[in-house]
Amino acid sequence: MFNPSQDDVRRFFCETYRKHRAGEILTPLEAIASDWLDQHPEYADDLKDVDAALGADYSVENGQTNPFLHLSMHLSIAEQISIDQPPGIKAAATALTQRLQSEHEAHHQIMECLGQMIWNSQRSGLPPDGAAYIDCVRKRV
């Protein structure tokens, strides 16, 4: 199982950003990540300097969005949809994308549900509830 550290995630996105800007060949995962980087130009400054990224503190208390968490959630949702795991996420995401007429906006809605599922799992000590996650997404359709 792949379990990257916070630094690994930040290095991955910074390196993907660098390679994309340099026109270098990207791995399949980097290519997916690069598509999301293109849709979030507001994160460019956070991605330009890997050392600064590794030391950055994106605390909620400071009202900052963590670009690496946000991009990781896009990547996770894209992977979930591609393999339809949990079962039903692909259909729910497709329906939400059609309703909103935007894959990007659908992802942002799905992120809310994903975050809620993770929070509930951490709070309860139980495994993530995939069915509740899918229901949350379906309710947004």
JSON list of N, CA and C in Angstrom, two decimals, residues 19-55:
[
{"chain": "A", "resi": 19, "resn": "LYS", "atom": "N", "xyz": [8.37, 19.63, -13.94]},
{"chain": "A", "resi": 19, "resn": "LYS", "atom": "CA", "xyz": [8.48, 18.84, -15.17]},
{"chain": "A", "resi": 19, "resn": "LYS", "atom": "C", "xyz": [7.49, 19.33, -16.22]},
{"chain": "A", "resi": 20, "resn": "HIS", "atom": "N", "xyz": [6.28, 19.64, -15.79]},
{"chain": "A", "resi": 20, "resn": "HIS", "atom": "CA", "xyz": [5.25, 20.11, -16.72]},
{"chain": "A", "resi": 20, "resn": "HIS", "atom": "C", "xyz": [5.68, 21.43, -17.36]},
{"chain": "A", "resi": 21, "resn": "ARG", "atom": "N", "xyz": [6.16, 22.35, -16.55]},
{"chain": "A", "resi": 21, "resn": "ARG", "atom": "CA", "xyz": [6.61, 23.65, -17.06]},
{"chain": "A", "resi": 21, "resn": "ARG", "atom": "C", "xyz": [7.82, 23.52, -17.98]},
{"chain": "A", "resi": 22, "resn": "ALA", "atom": "N", "xyz": [8.66, 22.52, -17.72]},
{"chain": "A", "resi": 22, "resn": "ALA", "atom": "CA", "xyz": [9.86, 22.31, -18.54]},
{"chain": "A", "resi": 22, "resn": "ALA", "atom": "C", "xyz": [9.56, 21.49, -19.79]},
{"chain": "A", "resi": 23, "resn": "GLY", "atom": "N", "xyz": [8.33, 20.99, -19.93]},
{"chain": "A", "resi": 23, "resn": "GLY", "atom": "CA", "xyz": [7.96, 20.19, -21.08]},
{"chain": "A", "resi": 23, "resn": "GLY", "atom": "C", "xyz": [8.55, 18.79, -21.04]},
{"chain": "A", "resi": 24, "resn": "GLU", "atom": "N", "xyz": [8.89, 18.31, -19.86]},
{"chain": "A", "resi": 24, "resn": "GLU", "atom": "CA", "xyz": [9.46, 16.97, -19.73]},
{"chain": "A", "resi": 24, "resn": "GLU", "atom": "C", "xyz": [8.35, 15.92, -19.75]},
{"chain": "A", "resi": 25, "resn": "ILE", "atom": "N", "xyz": [8.74, 14.70, -20.01]},
{"chain": "A", "resi": 25, "resn": "ILE", "atom": "CA", "xyz": [7.80, 13.59, -20.04]},
{"chain": "A", "resi": 25, "resn": "ILE", "atom": "C", "xyz": [7.31, 13.32, -18.62]},
{"chain": "A", "resi": 26, "resn": "LEU", "atom": "N", "xyz": [6.01, 13.16, -18.49]},
{"chain": "A", "resi": 26, "resn": "LEU", "atom": "CA", "xyz": [5.39, 12.90, -17.20]},
{"chain": "A", "resi": 26, "resn": "LEU", "atom": "C", "xyz": [4.95, 11.44, -17.10]},
{"chain": "A", "resi": 27, "resn": "THR", "atom": "N", "xyz": [5.00, 10.90, -15.89]},
{"chain": "A", "resi": 27, "resn": "THR", "atom": "CA", "xyz": [4.43, 9.58, -15.66]},
{"chain": "A", "resi": 27, "resn": "THR", "atom": "C", "xyz": [2.91, 9.70, -15.78]},
{"chain": "A", "resi": 28, "resn": "PRO", "atom": "N", "xyz": [2.21, 8.59, -15.91]},
{"chain": "A", "resi": 28, "resn": "PRO", "atom": "CA", "xyz": [0.74, 8.69, -15.97]},
{"chain": "A", "resi": 28, "resn": "PRO", "atom": "C", "xyz": [0.13, 9.41, -14.76]},
{"chain": "A", "resi": 29, "resn": "LEU", "atom": "N", "xyz": [0.63, 9.13, -13.57]},
{"chain": "A", "resi": 29, "resn": "LEU", "atom": "CA", "xyz": [0.11, 9.80, -12.38]},
{"chain": "A", "resi": 29, "resn": "LEU", "atom": "C", "xyz": [0.44, 11.30, -12.40]},
{"chain": "A", "resi": 30, "resn": "GLU", "atom": "N", "xyz": [1.65, 11.63, -12.84]},
{"chain": "A", "resi": 30, "resn": "GLU", "atom": "CA", "xyz": [2.02, 13.04, -12.95]},
{"chain": "A", "resi": 30, "resn": "GLU", "atom": "C", "xyz": [1.15, 13.76, -13.99]},
{"chain": "A", "resi": 31, "resn": "ALA", "atom": "N", "xyz": [0.80, 13.06, -15.06]},
{"chain": "A", "resi": 31, "resn": "ALA", "atom": "CA", "xyz": [-0.04, 13.68, -16.09]},
{"chain": "A", "resi": 31, "resn": "ALA", "atom": "C", "xyz": [-1.42, 14.02, -15.52]},
{"chain": "A", "resi": 32, "resn": "ILE", "atom": "N", "xyz": [-1.99, 13.13, -14.72]},
{"chain": "A", "resi": 32, "resn": "ILE", "atom": "CA", "xyz": [-3.28, 13.41, -14.09]},
{"chain": "A", "resi": 32, "resn": "ILE", "atom": "C", "xyz": [-3.12, 14.59, -13.13]},
{"chain": "A", "resi": 33, "resn": "ALA", "atom": "N", "xyz": [-2.07, 14.55, -12.32]},
{"chain": "A", "resi": 33, "resn": "ALA", "atom": "CA", "xyz": [-1.82, 15.64, -11.37]},
{"chain": "A", "resi": 33, "resn": "ALA", "atom": "C", "xyz": [-1.62, 16.95, -12.10]},
{"chain": "A", "resi": 34, "resn": "SER", "atom": "N", "xyz": [-0.92, 16.92, -13.21]},
{"chain": "A", "resi": 34, "resn": "SER", "atom": "CA", "xyz": [-0.65, 18.12, -13.99]},
{"chain": "A", "resi": 34, "resn": "SER", "atom": "C", "xyz": [-1.94, 18.77, -14.50]},
{"chain": "A", "resi": 35, "resn": "ASP", "atom": "N", "xyz": [-2.90, 17.95, -14.88]},
{"chain": "A", "resi": 35, "resn": "ASP", "atom": "CA", "xyz": [-4.20, 18.49, -15.31]},
{"chain": "A", "resi": 35, "resn": "ASP", "atom": "C", "xyz": [-4.85, 19.28, -14.19]},
{"chain": "A", "resi": 36, "resn": "TRP", "atom": "N", "xyz": [-4.74, 18.79, -12.96]},
{"chain": "A", "resi": 36, "resn": "TRP", "atom": "CA", "xyz": [-5.32, 19.52, -11.83]},
{"chain": "A", "resi": 36, "resn": "TRP", "atom": "C", "xyz": [-4.50, 20.75, -11.47]},
{"chain": "A", "resi": 37, "resn": "LEU", "atom": "N", "xyz": [-3.19, 20.66, -11.65]},
{"chain": "A", "resi": 37, "resn": "LEU", "atom": "CA", "xyz": [-2.34, 21.85, -11.43]},
{"chain": "A", "resi": 37, "resn": "LEU", "atom": "C", "xyz": [-2.74, 22.97, -12.38]},
{"chain": "A", "resi": 38, "resn": "ASP", "atom": "N", "xyz": [-3.02, 22.60, -13.62]},
{"chain": "A", "resi": 38, "resn": "ASP", "atom": "CA", "xyz": [-3.45, 23.60, -14.62]},
{"chain": "A", "resi": 38, "resn": "ASP", "atom": "C", "xyz": [-4.75, 24.28, -14.21]},
{"chain": "A", "resi": 39, "resn": "GLN", "atom": "N", "xyz": [-5.61, 23.54, -13.50]},
{"chain": "A", "resi": 39, "resn": "GLN", "atom": "CA", "xyz": [-6.90, 24.10, -13.10]},
{"chain": "A", "resi": 39, "resn": "GLN", "atom": "C", "xyz": [-6.80, 24.90, -11.80]},
{"chain": "A", "resi": 40, "resn": "HIS", "atom": "N", "xyz": [-5.62, 24.91, -11.21]},
{"chain": "A", "resi": 40, "resn": "HIS", "atom": "CA", "xyz": [-5.41, 25.68, -9.98]},
{"chain": "A", "resi": 40, "resn": "HIS", "atom": "C", "xyz": [-4.16, 26.55, -10.10]},
{"chain": "A", "resi": 41, "resn": "PRO", "atom": "N", "xyz": [-4.20, 27.53, -11.01]},
{"chain": "A", "resi": 41, "resn": "PRO", "atom": "CA", "xyz": [-3.03, 28.40, -11.17]},
{"chain": "A", "resi": 41, "resn": "PRO", "atom": "C", "xyz": [-2.72, 29.22, -9.92]},
{"chain": "A", "resi": 42, "resn": "GLU", "atom": "N", "xyz": [-3.69, 29.36, -9.03]},
{"chain": "A", "resi": 42, "resn": "GLU", "atom": "CA", "xyz": [-3.47, 30.10, -7.79]},
{"chain": "A", "resi": 42, "resn": "GLU", "atom": "C", "xyz": [-2.44, 29.42, -6.88]},
{"chain": "A", "resi": 43, "resn": "TYR", "atom": "N", "xyz": [-2.11, 28.17, -7.15]},
{"chain": "A", "resi": 43, "resn": "TYR", "atom": "CA", "xyz": [-1.14, 27.44, -6.34]},
{"chain": "A", "resi": 43, "resn": "TYR", "atom": "C", "xyz": [0.27, 27.49, -6.92]},
{"chain": "A", "resi": 44, "resn": "ALA", "atom": "N", "xyz": [0.47, 28.17, -8.02]},
{"chain": "A", "resi": 44, "resn": "ALA", "atom": "CA", "xyz": [1.77, 28.19, -8.70]},
{"chain": "A", "resi": 44, "resn": "ALA", "atom": "C", "xyz": [2.90, 28.61, -7.77]},
{"chain": "A", "resi": 45, "resn": "ASP", "atom": "N", "xyz": [2.70, 29.66, -7.01]},
{"chain": "A", "resi": 45, "resn": "ASP", "atom": "CA", "xyz": [3.76, 30.12, -6.11]},
{"chain": "A", "resi": 45, "resn": "ASP", "atom": "C", "xyz": [4.13, 29.08, -5.06]},
{"chain": "A", "resi": 46, "resn": "ASP", "atom": "N", "xyz": [3.15, 28.30, -4.62]},
{"chain": "A", "resi": 46, "resn": "ASP", "atom": "CA", "xyz": [3.40, 27.25, -3.63]},
{"chain": "A", "resi": 46, "resn": "ASP", "atom": "C", "xyz": [4.18, 26.08, -4.22]},
{"chain": "A", "resi": 47, "resn": "LEU", "atom": "N", "xyz": [4.13, 25.93, -5.53]},
{"chain": "A", "resi": 47, "resn": "LEU", "atom": "CA", "xyz": [4.74, 24.78, -6.19]},
{"chain": "A", "resi": 47, "resn": "LEU", "atom": "C", "xyz": [6.12, 25.05, -6.77]},
{"chain": "A", "resi": 48, "resn": "LYS", "atom": "N", "xyz": [6.50, 26.31, -6.86]},
{"chain": "A", "resi": 48, "resn": "LYS", "atom": "CA", "xyz": [7.75, 26.68, -7.53]},
{"chain": "A", "resi": 48, "resn": "LYS", "atom": "C", "xyz": [9.00, 26.32, -6.74]},
{"chain": "A", "resi": 49, "resn": "ASP", "atom": "N", "xyz": [8.91, 26.34, -5.43]},
{"chain": "A", "resi": 49, "resn": "ASP", "atom": "CA", "xyz": [10.09, 26.16, -4.59]},
{"chain": "A", "resi": 49, "resn": "ASP", "atom": "C", "xyz": [9.84, 25.00, -3.63]},
{"chain": "A", "resi": 50, "resn": "VAL", "atom": "N", "xyz": [10.48, 23.87, -3.90]},
{"chain": "A", "resi": 50, "resn": "VAL", "atom": "CA", "xyz": [10.23, 22.67, -3.10]},
{"chain": "A", "resi": 50, "resn": "VAL", "atom": "C", "xyz": [10.67, 22.88, -1.65]},
{"chain": "A", "resi": 51, "resn": "ASP", "atom": "N", "xyz": [11.77, 23.58, -1.42]},
{"chain": "A", "resi": 51, "resn": "ASP", "atom": "CA", "xyz": [12.22, 23.79, -0.05]},
{"chain": "A", "resi": 51, "resn": "ASP", "atom": "C", "xyz": [11.22, 24.64, 0.74]},
{"chain": "A", "resi": 52, "resn": "ALA", "atom": "N", "xyz": [10.70, 25.67, 0.11]},
{"chain": "A", "resi": 52, "resn": "ALA", "atom": "CA", "xyz": [9.68, 26.49, 0.76]},
{"chain": "A", "resi": 52, "resn": "ALA", "atom": "C", "xyz": [8.41, 25.67, 1.01]},
{"chain": "A", "resi": 53, "resn": "ALA", "atom": "N", "xyz": [8.06, 24.82, 0.05]},
{"chain": "A", "resi": 53, "resn": "ALA", "atom": "CA", "xyz": [6.86, 23.98, 0.19]},
{"chain": "A", "resi": 53, "resn": "ALA", "atom": "C", "xyz": [7.02, 23.02, 1.37]},
{"chain": "A", "resi": 54, "resn": "LEU", "atom": "N", "xyz": [8.21, 22.46, 1.52]},
{"chain": "A", "resi": 54, "resn": "LEU", "atom": "CA", "xyz": [8.44, 21.52, 2.62]},
{"chain": "A", "resi": 54, "resn": "LEU", "atom": "C", "xyz": [8.33, 22.19, 3.98]},
{"chain": "A", "resi": 55, "resn": "GLY", "atom": "N", "xyz": [8.66, 23.46, 4.05]},
{"chain": "A", "resi": 55, "resn": "GLY", "atom": "CA", "xyz": [8.62, 24.18, 5.32]},
{"chain": "A", "resi": 55, "resn": "GLY", "atom": "C", "xyz": [7.34, 24.94, 5.58]}
]
